[in-house]
CSV table of C-alpha atoms and ligand atoms in Angstrom, one decimal:
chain,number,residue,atom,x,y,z
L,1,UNK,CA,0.0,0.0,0.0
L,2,UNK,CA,1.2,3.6,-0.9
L,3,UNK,CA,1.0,7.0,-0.4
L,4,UNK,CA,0.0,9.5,-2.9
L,5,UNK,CA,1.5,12.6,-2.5
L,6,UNK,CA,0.3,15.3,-4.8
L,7,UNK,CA,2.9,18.5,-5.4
L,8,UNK,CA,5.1,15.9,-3.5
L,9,UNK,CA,8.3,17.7,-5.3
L,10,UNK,CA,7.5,21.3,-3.9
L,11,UNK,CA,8.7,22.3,-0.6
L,12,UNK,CA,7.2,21.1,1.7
L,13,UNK,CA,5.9,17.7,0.0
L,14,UNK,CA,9.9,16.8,-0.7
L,15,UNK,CA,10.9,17.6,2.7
L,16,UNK,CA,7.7,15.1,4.2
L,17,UNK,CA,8.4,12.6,1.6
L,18,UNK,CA,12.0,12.6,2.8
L,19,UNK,CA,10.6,12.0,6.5
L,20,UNK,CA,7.3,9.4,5.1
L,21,UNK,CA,10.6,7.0,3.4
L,22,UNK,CA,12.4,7.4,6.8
L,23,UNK,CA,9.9,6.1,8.8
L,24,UNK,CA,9.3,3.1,6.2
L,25,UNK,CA,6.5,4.1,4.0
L,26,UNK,CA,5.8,3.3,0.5
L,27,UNK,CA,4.8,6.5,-1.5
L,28,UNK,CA,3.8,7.4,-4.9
L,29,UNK,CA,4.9,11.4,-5.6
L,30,UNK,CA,2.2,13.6,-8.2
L,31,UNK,CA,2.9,16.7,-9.6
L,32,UNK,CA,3.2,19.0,-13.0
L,33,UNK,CA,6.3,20.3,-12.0
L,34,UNK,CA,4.3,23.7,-12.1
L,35,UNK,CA,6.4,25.4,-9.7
L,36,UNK,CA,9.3,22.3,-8.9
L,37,UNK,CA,12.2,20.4,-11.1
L,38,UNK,CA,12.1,16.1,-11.3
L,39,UNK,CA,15.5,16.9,-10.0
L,40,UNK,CA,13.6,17.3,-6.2
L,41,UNK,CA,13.2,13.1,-6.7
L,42,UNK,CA,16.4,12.3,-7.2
L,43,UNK,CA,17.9,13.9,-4.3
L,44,UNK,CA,15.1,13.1,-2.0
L,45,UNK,CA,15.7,9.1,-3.3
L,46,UNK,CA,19.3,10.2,-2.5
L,47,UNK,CA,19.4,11.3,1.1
L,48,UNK,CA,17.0,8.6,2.1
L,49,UNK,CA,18.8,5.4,0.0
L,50,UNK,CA,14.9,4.6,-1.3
L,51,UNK,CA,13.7,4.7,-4.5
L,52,UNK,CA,9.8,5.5,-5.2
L,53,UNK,CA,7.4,5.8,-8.2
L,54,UNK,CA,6.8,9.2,-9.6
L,55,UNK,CA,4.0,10.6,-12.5
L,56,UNK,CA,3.9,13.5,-13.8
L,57,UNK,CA,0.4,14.7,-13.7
L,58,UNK,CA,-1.9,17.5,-13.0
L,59,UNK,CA,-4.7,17.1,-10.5
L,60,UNK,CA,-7.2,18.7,-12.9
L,61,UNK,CA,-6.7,16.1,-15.0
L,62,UNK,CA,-9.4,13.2,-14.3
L,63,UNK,CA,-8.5,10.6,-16.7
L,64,UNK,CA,-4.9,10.9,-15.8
L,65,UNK,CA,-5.5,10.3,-11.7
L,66,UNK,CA,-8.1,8.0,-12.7
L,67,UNK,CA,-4.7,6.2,-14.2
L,68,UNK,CA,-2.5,6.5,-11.3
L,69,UNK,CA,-5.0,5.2,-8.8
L,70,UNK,CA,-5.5,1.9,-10.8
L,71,UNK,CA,-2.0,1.4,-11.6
L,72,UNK,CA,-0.4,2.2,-7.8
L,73,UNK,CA,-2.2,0.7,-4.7
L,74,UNK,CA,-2.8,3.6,-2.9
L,75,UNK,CA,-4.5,3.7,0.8
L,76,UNK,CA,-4.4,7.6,1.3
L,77,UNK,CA,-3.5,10.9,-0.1
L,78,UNK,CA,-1.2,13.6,1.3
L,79,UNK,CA,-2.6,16.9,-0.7
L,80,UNK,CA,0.1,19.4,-1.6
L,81,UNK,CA,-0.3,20.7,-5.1
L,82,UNK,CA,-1.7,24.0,-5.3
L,83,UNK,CA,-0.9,27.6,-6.2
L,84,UNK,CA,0.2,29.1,-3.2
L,85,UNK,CA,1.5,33.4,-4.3
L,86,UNK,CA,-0.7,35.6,-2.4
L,87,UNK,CA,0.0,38.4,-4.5
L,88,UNK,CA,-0.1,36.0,-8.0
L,89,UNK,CA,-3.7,35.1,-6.9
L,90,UNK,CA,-4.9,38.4,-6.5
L,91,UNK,CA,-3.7,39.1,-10.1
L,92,UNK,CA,-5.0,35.6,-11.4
L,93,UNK,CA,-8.0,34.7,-9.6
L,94,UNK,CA,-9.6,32.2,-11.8
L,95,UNK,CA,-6.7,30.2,-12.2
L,96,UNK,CA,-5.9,29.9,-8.0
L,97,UNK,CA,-9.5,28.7,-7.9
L,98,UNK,CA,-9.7,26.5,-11.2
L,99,UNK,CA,-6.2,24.9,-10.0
L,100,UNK,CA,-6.6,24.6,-6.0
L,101,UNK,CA,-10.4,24.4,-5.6
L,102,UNK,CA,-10.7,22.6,-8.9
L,103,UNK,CA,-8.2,20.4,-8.7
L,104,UNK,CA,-9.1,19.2,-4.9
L,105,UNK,CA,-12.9,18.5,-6.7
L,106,UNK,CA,-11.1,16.6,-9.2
L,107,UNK,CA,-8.6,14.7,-6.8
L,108,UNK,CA,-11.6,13.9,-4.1
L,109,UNK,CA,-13.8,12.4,-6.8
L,110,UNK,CA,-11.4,10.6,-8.4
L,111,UNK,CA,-10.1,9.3,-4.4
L,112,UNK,CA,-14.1,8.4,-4.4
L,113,UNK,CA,-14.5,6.2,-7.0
L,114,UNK,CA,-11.4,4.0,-6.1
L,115,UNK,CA,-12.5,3.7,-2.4
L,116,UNK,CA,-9.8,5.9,-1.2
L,117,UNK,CA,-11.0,7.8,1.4
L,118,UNK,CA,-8.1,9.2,4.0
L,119,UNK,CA,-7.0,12.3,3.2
L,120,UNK,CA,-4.2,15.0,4.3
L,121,UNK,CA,-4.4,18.5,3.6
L,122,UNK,CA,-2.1,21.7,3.2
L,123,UNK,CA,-4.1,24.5,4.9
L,124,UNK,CA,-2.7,27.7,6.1
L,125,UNK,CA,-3.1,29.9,9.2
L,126,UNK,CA,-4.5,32.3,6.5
L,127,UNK,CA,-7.7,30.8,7.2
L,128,UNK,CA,-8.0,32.6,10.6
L,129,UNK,CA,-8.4,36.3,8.5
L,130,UNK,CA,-7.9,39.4,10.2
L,131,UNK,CA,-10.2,39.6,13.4
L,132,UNK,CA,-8.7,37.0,15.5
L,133,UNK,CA,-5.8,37.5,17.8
L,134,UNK,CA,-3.1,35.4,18.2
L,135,UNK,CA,-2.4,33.0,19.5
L,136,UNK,CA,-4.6,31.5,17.0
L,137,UNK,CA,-6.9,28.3,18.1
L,138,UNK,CA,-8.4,25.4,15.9
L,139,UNK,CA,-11.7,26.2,17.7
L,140,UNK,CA,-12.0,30.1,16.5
L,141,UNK,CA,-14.1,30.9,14.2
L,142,UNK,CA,-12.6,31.2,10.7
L,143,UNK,CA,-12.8,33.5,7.3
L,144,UNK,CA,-12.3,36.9,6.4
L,145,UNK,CA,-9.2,36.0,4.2
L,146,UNK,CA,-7.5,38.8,2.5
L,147,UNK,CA,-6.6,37.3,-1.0
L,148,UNK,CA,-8.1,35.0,-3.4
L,149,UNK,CA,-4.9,32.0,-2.3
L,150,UNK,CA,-5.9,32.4,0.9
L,151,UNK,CA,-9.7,32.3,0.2
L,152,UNK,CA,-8.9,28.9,-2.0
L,153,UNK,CA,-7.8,27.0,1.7
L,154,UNK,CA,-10.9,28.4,2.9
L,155,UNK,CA,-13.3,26.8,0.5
L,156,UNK,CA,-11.2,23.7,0.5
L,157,UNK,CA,-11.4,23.3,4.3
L,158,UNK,CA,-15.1,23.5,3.9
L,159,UNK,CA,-15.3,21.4,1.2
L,160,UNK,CA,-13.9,18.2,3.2
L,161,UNK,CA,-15.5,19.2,6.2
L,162,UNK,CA,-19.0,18.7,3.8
L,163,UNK,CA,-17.5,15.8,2.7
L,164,UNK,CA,-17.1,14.1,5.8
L,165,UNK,CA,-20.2,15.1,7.1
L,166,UNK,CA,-22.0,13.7,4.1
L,167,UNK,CA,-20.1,10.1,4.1
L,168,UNK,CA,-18.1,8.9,7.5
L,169,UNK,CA,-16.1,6.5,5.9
L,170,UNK,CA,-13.8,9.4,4.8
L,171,UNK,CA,-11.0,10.5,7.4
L,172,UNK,CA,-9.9,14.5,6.8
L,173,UNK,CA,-7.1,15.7,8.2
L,174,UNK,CA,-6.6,19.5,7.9
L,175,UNK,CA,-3.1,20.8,8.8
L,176,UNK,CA,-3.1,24.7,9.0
L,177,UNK,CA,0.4,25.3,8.7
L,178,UNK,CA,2.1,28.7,10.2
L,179,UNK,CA,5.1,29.6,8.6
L,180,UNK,CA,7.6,26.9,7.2
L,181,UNK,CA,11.0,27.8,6.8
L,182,UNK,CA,14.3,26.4,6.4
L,183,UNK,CA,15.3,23.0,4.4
L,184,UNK,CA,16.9,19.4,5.0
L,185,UNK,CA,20.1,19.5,7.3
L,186,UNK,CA,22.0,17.5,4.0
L,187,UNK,CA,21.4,20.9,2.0
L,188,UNK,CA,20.5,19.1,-1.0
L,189,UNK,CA,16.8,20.1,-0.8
L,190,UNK,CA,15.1,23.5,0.2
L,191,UNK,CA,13.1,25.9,-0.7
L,192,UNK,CA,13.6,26.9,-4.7
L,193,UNK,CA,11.2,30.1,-5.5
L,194,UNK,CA,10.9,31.6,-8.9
L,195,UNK,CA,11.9,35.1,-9.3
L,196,UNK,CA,12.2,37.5,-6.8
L,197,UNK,CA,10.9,35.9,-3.3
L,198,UNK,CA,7.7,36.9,-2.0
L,199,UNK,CA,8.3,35.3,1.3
L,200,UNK,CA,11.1,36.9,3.5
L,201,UNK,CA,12.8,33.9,4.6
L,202,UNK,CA,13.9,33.4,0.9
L,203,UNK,CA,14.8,36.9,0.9
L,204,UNK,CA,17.1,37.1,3.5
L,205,UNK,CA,19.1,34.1,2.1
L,206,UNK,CA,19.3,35.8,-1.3
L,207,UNK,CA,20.6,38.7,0.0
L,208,UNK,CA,23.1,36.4,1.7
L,209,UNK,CA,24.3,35.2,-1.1
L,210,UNK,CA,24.9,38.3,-2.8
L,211,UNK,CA,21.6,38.2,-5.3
L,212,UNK,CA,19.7,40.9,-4.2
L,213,UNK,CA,21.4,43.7,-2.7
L,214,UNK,CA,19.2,44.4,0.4
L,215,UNK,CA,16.0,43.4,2.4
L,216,UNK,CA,12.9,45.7,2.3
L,217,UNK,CA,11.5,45.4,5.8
L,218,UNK,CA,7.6,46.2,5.6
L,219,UNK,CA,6.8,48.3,8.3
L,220,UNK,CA,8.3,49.1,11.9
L,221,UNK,CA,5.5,50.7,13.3
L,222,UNK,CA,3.5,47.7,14.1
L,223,UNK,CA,1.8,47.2,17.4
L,224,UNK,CA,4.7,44.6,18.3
L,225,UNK,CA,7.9,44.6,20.6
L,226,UNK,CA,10.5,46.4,17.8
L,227,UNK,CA,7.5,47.4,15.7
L,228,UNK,CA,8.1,44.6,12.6
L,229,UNK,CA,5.5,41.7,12.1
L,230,UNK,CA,5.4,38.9,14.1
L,231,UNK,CA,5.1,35.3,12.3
L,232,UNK,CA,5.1,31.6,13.7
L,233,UNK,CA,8.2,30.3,11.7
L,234,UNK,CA,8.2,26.7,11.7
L,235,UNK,CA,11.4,24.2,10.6
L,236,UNK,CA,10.1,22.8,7.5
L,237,UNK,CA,11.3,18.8,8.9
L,238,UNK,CA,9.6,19.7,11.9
L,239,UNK,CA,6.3,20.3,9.8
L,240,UNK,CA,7.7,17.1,7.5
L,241,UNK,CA,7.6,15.5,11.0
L,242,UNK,CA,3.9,16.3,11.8
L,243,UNK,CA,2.6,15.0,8.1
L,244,UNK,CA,3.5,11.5,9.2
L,245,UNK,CA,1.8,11.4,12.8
L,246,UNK,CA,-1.0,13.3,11.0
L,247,UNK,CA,-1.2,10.3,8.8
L,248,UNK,CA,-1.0,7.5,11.1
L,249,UNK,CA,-3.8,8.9,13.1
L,250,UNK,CA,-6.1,9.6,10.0
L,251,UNK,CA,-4.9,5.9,9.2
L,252,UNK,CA,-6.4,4.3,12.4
L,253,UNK,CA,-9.8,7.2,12.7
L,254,UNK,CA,-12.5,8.2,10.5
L,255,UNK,CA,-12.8,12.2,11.5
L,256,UNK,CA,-12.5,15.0,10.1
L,257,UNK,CA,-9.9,17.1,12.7
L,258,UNK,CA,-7.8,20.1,12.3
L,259,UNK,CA,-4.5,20.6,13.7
L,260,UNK,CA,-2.2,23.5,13.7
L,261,UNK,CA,1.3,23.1,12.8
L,262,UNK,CA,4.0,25.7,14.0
L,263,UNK,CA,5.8,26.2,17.1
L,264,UNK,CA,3.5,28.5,19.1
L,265,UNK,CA,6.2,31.3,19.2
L,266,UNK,CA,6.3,34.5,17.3
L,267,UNK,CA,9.4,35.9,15.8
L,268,UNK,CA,9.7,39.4,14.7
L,269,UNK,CA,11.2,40.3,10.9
L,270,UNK,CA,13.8,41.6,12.8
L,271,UNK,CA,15.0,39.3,15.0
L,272,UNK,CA,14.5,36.4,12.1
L,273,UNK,CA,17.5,39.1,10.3
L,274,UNK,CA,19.0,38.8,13.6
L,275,UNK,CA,19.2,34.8,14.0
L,276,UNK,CA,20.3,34.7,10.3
L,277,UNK,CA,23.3,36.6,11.1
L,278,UNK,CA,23.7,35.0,13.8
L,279,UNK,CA,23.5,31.4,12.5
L,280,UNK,CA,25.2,32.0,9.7
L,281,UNK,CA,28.1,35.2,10.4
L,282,UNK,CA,26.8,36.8,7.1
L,283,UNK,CA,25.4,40.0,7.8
L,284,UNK,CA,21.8,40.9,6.3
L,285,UNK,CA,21.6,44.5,5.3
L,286,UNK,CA,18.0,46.1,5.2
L,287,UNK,CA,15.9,48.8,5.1
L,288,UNK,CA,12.6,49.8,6.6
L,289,UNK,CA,9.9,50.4,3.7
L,290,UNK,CA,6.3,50.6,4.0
L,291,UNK,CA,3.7,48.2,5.2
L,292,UNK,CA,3.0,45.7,2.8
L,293,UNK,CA,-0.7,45.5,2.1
L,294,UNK,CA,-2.9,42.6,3.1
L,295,UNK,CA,-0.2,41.8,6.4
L,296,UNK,CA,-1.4,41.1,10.0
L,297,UNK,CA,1.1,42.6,12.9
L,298,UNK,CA,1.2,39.5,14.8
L,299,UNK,CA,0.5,35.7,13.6
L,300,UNK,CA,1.2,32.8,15.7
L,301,UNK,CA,-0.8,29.6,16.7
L,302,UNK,CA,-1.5,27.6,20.1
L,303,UNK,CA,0.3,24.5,18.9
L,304,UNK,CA,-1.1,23.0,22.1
L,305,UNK,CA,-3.7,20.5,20.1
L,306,UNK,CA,-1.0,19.0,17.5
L,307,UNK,CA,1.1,17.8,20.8
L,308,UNK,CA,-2.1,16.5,22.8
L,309,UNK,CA,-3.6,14.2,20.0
L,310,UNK,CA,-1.1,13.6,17.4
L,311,UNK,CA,2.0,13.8,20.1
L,312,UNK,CA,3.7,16.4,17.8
L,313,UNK,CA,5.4,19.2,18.9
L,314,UNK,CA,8.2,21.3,16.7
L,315,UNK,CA,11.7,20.5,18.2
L,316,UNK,CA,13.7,23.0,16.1
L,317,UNK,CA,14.0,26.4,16.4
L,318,UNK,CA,14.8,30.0,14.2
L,319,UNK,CA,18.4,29.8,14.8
L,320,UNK,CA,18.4,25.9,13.5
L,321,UNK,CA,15.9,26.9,10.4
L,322,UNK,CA,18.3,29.7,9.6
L,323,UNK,CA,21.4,27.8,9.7
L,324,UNK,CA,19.7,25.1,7.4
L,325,UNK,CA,18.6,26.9,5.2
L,326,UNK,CA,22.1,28.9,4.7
L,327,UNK,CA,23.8,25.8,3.6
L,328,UNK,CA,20.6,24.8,1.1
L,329,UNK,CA,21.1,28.0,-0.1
L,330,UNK,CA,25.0,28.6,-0.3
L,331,UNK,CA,25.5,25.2,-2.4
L,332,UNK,CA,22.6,25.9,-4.2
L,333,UNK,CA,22.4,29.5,-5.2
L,334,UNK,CA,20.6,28.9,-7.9
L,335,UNK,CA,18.2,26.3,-6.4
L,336,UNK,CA,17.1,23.2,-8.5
L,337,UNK,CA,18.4,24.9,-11.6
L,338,UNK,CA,22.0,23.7,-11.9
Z,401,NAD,P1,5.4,24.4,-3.7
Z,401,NAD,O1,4.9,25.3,-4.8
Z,401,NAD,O2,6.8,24.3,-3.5
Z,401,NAD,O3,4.7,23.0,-3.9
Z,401,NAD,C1,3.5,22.7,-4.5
Z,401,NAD,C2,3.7,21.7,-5.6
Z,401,NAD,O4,2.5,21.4,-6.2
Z,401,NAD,C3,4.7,22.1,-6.7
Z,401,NAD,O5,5.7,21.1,-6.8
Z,401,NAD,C4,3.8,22.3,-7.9
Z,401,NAD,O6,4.6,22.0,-9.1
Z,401,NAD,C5,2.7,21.3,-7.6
Z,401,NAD,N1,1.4,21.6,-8.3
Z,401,NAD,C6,0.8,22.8,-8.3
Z,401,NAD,N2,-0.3,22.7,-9.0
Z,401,NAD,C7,-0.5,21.4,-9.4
Z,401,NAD,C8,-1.4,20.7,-10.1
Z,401,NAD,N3,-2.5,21.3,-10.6
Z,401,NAD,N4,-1.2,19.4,-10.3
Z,401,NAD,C9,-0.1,18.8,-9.8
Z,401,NAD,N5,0.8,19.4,-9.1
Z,401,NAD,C10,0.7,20.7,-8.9
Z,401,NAD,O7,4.7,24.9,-2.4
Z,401,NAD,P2,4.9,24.4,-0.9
Z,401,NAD,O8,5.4,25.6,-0.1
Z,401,NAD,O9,5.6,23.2,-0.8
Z,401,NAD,O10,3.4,24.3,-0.4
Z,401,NAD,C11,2.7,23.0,-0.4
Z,401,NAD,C12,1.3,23.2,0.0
Z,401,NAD,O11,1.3,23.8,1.3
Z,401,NAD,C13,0.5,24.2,-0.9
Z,401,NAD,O12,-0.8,23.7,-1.0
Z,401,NAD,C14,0.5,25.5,-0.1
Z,401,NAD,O13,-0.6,26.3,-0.5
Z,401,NAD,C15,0.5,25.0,1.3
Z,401,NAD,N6,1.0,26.0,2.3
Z,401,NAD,C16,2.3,26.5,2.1
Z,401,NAD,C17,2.8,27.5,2.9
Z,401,NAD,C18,4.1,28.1,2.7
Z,401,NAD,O14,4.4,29.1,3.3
Z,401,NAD,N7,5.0,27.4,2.0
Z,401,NAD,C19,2.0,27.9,4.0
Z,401,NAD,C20,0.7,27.3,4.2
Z,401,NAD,C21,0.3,26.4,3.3
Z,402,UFG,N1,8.4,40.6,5.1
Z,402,UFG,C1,9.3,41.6,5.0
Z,402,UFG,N2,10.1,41.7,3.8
Z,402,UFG,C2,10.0,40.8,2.8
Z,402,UFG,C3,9.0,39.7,3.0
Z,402,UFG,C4,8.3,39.7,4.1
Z,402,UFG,O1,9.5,42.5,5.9
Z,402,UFG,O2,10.7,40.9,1.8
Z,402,UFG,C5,7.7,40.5,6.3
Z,402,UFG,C6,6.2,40.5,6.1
Z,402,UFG,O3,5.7,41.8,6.2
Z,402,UFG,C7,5.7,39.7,7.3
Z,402,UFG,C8,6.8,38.7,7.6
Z,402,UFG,O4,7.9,39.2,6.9
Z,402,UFG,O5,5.6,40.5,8.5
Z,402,UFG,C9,6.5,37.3,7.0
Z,402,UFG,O6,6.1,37.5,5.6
Z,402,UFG,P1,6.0,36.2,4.6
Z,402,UFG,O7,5.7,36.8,3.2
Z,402,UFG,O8,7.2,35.4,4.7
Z,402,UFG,O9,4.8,35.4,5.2
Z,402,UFG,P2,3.3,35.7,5.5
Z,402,UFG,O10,3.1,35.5,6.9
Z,402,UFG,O11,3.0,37.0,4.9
Z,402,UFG,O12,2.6,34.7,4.6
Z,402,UFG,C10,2.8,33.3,4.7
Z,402,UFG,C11,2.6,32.6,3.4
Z,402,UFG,C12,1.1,32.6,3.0
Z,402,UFG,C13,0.3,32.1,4.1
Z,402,UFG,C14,0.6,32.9,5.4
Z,402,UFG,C15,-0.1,32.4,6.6
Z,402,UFG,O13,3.3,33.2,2.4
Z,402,UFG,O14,0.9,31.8,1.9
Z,402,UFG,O15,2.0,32.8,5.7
Z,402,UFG,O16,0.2,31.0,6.8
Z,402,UFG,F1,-1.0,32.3,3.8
């Protein structure tokens, strides 16, 4: 029995199936390579010593998963692929909801018809909008998101949540990530973003490396201790980590739960700049700019459930996630494209 792991080459869904083949498990990886390289599988099959099936396919495509799930013997599903620019999907609307809504449509039908019916999902603390204060809780009401990406986990949250209520037999398990940052201790996979980085963890190590002069630091007049935003930053193993408990328990239940994933701690921009320097002896110039539109001051979850019910709990910290991502970045300054 195996896995499927849809956008199982991205980020996060290389960095899981890196920790799923550790812990023994037989997996199948999806994707169009959209926004990843086929490279991602060869080094993931390299650090672990296990080799896997891969198929490149889109999860629009019905015919095509149809396909996979007769061919591979697949028990469950691990959901990654989506679009996932918050600015992008504000300029592209149709094609964030078309992709992530109507792909997930596609992929749960499809799961349907062959009897598959245990299910892990990529949500994102975006869900929790702009009324709540942190520390954020799985019980608090949810909405209000600020852009269409955001609005996209919304809807698909809901979606399996109808899902489950109308048929029991499926088990959901929503994981509403904070924020995931820095890449596998062997530097041979990380984060690879297209262009110029929207997210400022990817910033800071381009400026690093010398390929992009300096960091634009939006706003210092938040209500926060220096005055910079405050985010949950979460070691991308350690959120690797929590896919495979996540799993196991959806294996053994039929519910449809929720689960924050981060490390109930918020950083500020500046002191992740700090830790960077810190972890790495390369300094980080910046420079304070304007509040970027759409951004909370202050974003960080009660991580409390995760370690009650799935016995998760993040183990690494900034100063690890910086470090880790400094020598992904440094021997790969040009991510997966060398
Ligand atoms: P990523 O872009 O690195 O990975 C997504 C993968 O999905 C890519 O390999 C891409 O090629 C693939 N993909 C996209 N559309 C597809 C399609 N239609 N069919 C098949 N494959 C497709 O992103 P990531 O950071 O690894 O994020 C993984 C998931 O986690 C996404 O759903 C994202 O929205 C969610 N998430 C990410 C963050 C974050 O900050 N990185 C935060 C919260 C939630
Ligand atoms: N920031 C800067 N400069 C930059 C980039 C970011 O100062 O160049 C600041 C932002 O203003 C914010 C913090 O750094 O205060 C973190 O910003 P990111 O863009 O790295 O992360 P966000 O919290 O804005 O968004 C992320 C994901 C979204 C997801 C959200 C909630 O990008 O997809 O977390 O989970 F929806």
């Amino acid at each position: 029995m195996a896995i499927l792991i849809t956008g199982g080459a991205g980020y996060i869904g290389s960095h899981t199936c890196v920790e799923l083949l550790n812990a023994g498990k037989e997996i199948v990886v999806l994707d169009n390579y959209s926004n990843s390289s086929p490279e991602v599988n060869a080094r993931v099959k390299e650090i672990t010593g296990k080799d896997f099936e891969t198929v490149e396919c889109d999860i629009r495509d019905e015919k095509g998963l149809h396909e996979v799930f007769s061919k591979y013997d697949i028990d469950s599903v691990i959901h990654f692929a989506g679009l996932k620019a918050v600015g992008e999907s504000c300029q592209k609307p149709l094609e964030y909801y078309e992709n992530n809504i109507g792909g997930t449509v596609n992929l749960l039908k499809v799961m349907a018809a062959h009897n598959v019916k245990t299910i892990v999902f990529s949500s994102s603390a975006t869900v929790y909008g702009e009324k709540n204060v942190a520390p954020f809780h799985e019980e608090m009401e949810v909405g209000g998101t600020t852009n269409p990406y955001g609005t996209t986990k919304l809807y698909i949250e809901t979606i399996l949540q109808d899902l489950w209520k109308s048929d029991n037999e499926w088990s959901v398990s929503i994981l509403r990530y904070f924020n995931p940052i820095g890449a596998h201790s062997s530097g041979r996979i990380g984060e690879s973003p297209n262009g110029i980085p929207n997210n400022l963890m990817p910033y800071i190590s381009q400026v690093a490396v010398g390929k992009r002069e300096k960091l634009s630091v939006f706003g210092d007049d938040y209500e926060t201790e220096d005055g910079t935003g405050v985010r949950d930053y979460i070691h991308v193993v350690d959120l690797a980590l929590g896919h495979v408990v996540a799993l196991e328990r959806a294996m053994k239940i039929n519910a449809c739960e929720v689960f924050n994933l981060g490390t109930g701690k918020g950083v500020s921009v500046l002191e992740l700049v700090h830790a960077f320097e810190e972890a790495t002896g390369v300094k980080v110039p910046y420079v304070i700019a304007p509040r970027r539109p759409g951004d909370i001051a202050t974003s960080y979850s009660d991580a409390s459930k995760a370690e009650r019910v799935l016995g998760w709990k993040a183990t690494r910290n900034a100063f690890d996630a910086c470090r880790d991502t400094w020598n992904w970045q440094k021997n790969n300054p040009d991510g997966y494209s060398v």
